[in-house]
Tab-separated table of C-alpha atoms in Angstrom:
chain	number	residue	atom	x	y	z
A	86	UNK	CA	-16.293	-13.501	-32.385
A	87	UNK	CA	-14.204	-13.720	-29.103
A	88	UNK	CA	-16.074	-14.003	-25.659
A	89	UNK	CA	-15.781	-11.205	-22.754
A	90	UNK	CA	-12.792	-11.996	-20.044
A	91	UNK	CA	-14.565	-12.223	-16.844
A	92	UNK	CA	-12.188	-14.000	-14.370
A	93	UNK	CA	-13.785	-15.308	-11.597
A	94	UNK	CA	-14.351	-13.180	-8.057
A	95	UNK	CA	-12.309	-14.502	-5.591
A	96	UNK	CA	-10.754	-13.182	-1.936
A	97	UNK	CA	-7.497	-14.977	-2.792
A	98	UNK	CA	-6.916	-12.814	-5.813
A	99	UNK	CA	-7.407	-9.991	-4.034
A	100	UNK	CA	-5.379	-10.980	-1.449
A	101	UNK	CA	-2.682	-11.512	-3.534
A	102	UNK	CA	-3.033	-7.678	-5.128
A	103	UNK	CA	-1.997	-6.636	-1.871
A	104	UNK	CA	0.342	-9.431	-0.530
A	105	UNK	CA	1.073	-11.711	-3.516
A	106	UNK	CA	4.475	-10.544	-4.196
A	107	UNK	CA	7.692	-11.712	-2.160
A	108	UNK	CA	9.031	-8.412	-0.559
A	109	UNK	CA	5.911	-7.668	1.038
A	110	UNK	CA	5.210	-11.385	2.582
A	111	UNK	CA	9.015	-10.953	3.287
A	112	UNK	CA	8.330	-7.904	5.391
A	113	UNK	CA	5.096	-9.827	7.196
A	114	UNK	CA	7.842	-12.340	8.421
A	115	UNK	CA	9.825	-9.799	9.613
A	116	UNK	CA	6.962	-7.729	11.707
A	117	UNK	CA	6.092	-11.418	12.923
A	118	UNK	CA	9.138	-12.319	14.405
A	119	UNK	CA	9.517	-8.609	16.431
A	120	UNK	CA	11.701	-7.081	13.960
A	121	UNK	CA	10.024	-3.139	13.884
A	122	UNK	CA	12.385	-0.703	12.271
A	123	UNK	CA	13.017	0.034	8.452
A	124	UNK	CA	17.094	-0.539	7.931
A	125	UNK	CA	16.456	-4.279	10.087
A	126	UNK	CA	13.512	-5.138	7.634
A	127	UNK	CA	15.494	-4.284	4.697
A	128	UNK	CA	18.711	-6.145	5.822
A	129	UNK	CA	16.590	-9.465	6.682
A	130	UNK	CA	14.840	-9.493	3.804
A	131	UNK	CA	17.419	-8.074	0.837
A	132	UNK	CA	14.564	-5.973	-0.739
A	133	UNK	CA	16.021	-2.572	-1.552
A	134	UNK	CA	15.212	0.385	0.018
A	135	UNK	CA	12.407	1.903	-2.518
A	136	UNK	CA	10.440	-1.552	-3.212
A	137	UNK	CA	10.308	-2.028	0.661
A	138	UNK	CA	8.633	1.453	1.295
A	139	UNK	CA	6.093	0.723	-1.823
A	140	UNK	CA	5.465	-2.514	0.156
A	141	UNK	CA	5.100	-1.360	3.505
A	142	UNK	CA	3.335	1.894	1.869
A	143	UNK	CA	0.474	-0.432	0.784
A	144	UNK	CA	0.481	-2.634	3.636
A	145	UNK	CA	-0.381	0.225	5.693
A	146	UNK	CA	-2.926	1.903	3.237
A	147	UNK	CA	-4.904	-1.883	3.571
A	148	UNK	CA	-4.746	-1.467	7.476
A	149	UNK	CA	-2.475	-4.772	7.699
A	150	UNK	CA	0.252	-2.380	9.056
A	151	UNK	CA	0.791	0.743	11.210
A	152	UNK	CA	3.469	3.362	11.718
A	153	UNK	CA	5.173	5.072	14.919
A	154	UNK	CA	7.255	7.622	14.860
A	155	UNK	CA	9.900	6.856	17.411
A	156	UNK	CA	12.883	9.950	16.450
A	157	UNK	CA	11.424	13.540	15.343
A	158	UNK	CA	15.017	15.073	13.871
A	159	UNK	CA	15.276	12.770	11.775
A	160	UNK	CA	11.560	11.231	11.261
A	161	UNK	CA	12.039	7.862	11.643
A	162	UNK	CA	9.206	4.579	12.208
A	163	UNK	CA	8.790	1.654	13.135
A	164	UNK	CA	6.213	-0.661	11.474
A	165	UNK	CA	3.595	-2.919	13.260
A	166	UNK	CA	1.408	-5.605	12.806
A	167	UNK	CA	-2.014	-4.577	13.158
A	168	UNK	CA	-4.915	-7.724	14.142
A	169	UNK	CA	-5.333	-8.084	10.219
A	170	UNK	CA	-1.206	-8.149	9.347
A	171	UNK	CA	-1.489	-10.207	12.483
A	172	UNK	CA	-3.550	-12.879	10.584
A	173	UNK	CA	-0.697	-13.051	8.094
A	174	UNK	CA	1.072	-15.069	10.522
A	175	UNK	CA	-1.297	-18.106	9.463
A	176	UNK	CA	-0.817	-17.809	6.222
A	177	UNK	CA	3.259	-17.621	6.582
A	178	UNK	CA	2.785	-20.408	9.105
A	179	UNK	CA	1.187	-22.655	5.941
A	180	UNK	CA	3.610	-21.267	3.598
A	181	UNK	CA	6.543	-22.650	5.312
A	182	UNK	CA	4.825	-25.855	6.211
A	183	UNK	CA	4.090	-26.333	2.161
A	184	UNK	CA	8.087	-24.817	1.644
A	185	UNK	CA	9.521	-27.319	4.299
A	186	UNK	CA	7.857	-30.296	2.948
A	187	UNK	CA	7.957	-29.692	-0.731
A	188	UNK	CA	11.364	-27.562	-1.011
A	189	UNK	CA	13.279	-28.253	1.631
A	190	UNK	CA	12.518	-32.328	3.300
A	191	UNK	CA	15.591	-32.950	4.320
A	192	UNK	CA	16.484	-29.916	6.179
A	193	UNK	CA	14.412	-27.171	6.753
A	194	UNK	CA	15.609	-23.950	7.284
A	195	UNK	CA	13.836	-22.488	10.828
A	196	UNK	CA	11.514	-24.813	13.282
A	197	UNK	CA	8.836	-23.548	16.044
A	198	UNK	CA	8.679	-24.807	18.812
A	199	UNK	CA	5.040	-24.503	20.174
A	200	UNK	CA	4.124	-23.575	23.777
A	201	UNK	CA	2.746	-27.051	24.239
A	202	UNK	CA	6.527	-28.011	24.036
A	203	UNK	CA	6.034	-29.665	20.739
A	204	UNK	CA	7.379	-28.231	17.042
A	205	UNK	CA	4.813	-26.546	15.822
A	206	UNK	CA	3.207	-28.465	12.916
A	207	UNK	CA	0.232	-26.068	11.568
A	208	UNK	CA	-2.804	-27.612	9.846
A	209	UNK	CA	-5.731	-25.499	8.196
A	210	UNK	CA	-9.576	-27.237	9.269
A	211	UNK	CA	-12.699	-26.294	9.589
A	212	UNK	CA	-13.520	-24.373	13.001
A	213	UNK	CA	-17.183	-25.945	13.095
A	214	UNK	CA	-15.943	-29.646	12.613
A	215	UNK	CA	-12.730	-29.915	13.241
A	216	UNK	CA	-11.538	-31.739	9.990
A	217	UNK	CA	-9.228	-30.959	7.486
A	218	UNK	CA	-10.066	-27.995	5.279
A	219	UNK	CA	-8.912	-30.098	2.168
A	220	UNK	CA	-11.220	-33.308	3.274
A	221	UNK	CA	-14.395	-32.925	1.703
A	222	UNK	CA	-14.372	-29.284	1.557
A	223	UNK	CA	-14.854	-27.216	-1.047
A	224	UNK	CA	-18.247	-27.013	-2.826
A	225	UNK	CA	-17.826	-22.948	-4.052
A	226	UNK	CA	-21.047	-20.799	-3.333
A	227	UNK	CA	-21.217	-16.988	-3.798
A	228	UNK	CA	-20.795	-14.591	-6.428
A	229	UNK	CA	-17.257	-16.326	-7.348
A	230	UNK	CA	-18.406	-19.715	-7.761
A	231	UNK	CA	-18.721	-18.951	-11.787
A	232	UNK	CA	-20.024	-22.614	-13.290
A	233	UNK	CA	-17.903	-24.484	-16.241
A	234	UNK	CA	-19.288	-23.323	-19.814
């Protein structure tokens, strides 16, 4: 007798429905850095033309993005961030921290430079303490926290 699949509830998986794929966090970095219209996204990232629009189609469906119309003969857009695709940023931010200091030590590909006049160096801690989100965090509560059987 085989037991039911029931994989645990979490907000990372379903993050990752809408973002966990590398064309569509490709196209966050690109509305992060300024970079607004279609043929610019698709040249900075090398995603072709059709798996870009699925991307951005679903971005926008999740309210992460929004569209303009800036030409009328043709219709044309440019794509925006909105406060939620905003958010992204973070996660990119954390991304490239993990990417610069697990895939690429010795020379890593783009730097910030903070406004503090520092390179940026993000960290992930808890608002209410101040401490690192990895120290002593972690003790799962909700309907996701599924116990070991």
């Amino acid at each position: 007798m085989s037991k039911s699949i029931h994989p645990r509830e979490c907000s990372i998986a379903d993050a990752l429905d809408l973002v966990g794929e590398r064309w569509t966090l490709l196209a966050v970095r690109e509305l992060s850095h300024g970079v607004r219209r279609f043929d610019q996204i698709v040249r900075n990232t090398g995603a072709s033309r059709d798996i870009l629009t699925a991307r951005l189609r679903k971005l926008e469906a999740a309210g992460a993005v929004r569209r303009e119309q800036y030409n009328a003969h043709p219709p044309r857009y440019e794509y925006h961030l909105t406060p939620a695709g905003q958010e992204l940023g973070d996660v990119l931010l954390a991304l490239m921290k993990w990417g610069d200091r697990h895939l690429n030590p010795e020379d890593p590909p783009v730097t910030w430079q903070h406004s503090c006049g520092e390179t940026l160096d993000p960290v992930v801690m808890c608002a209410h303490c101040g401490e690192s989100a990895r120290k002593g965090a972690h003790s799962p509560a909700g309907r996701g926290a599924l116990t070991a059987d």
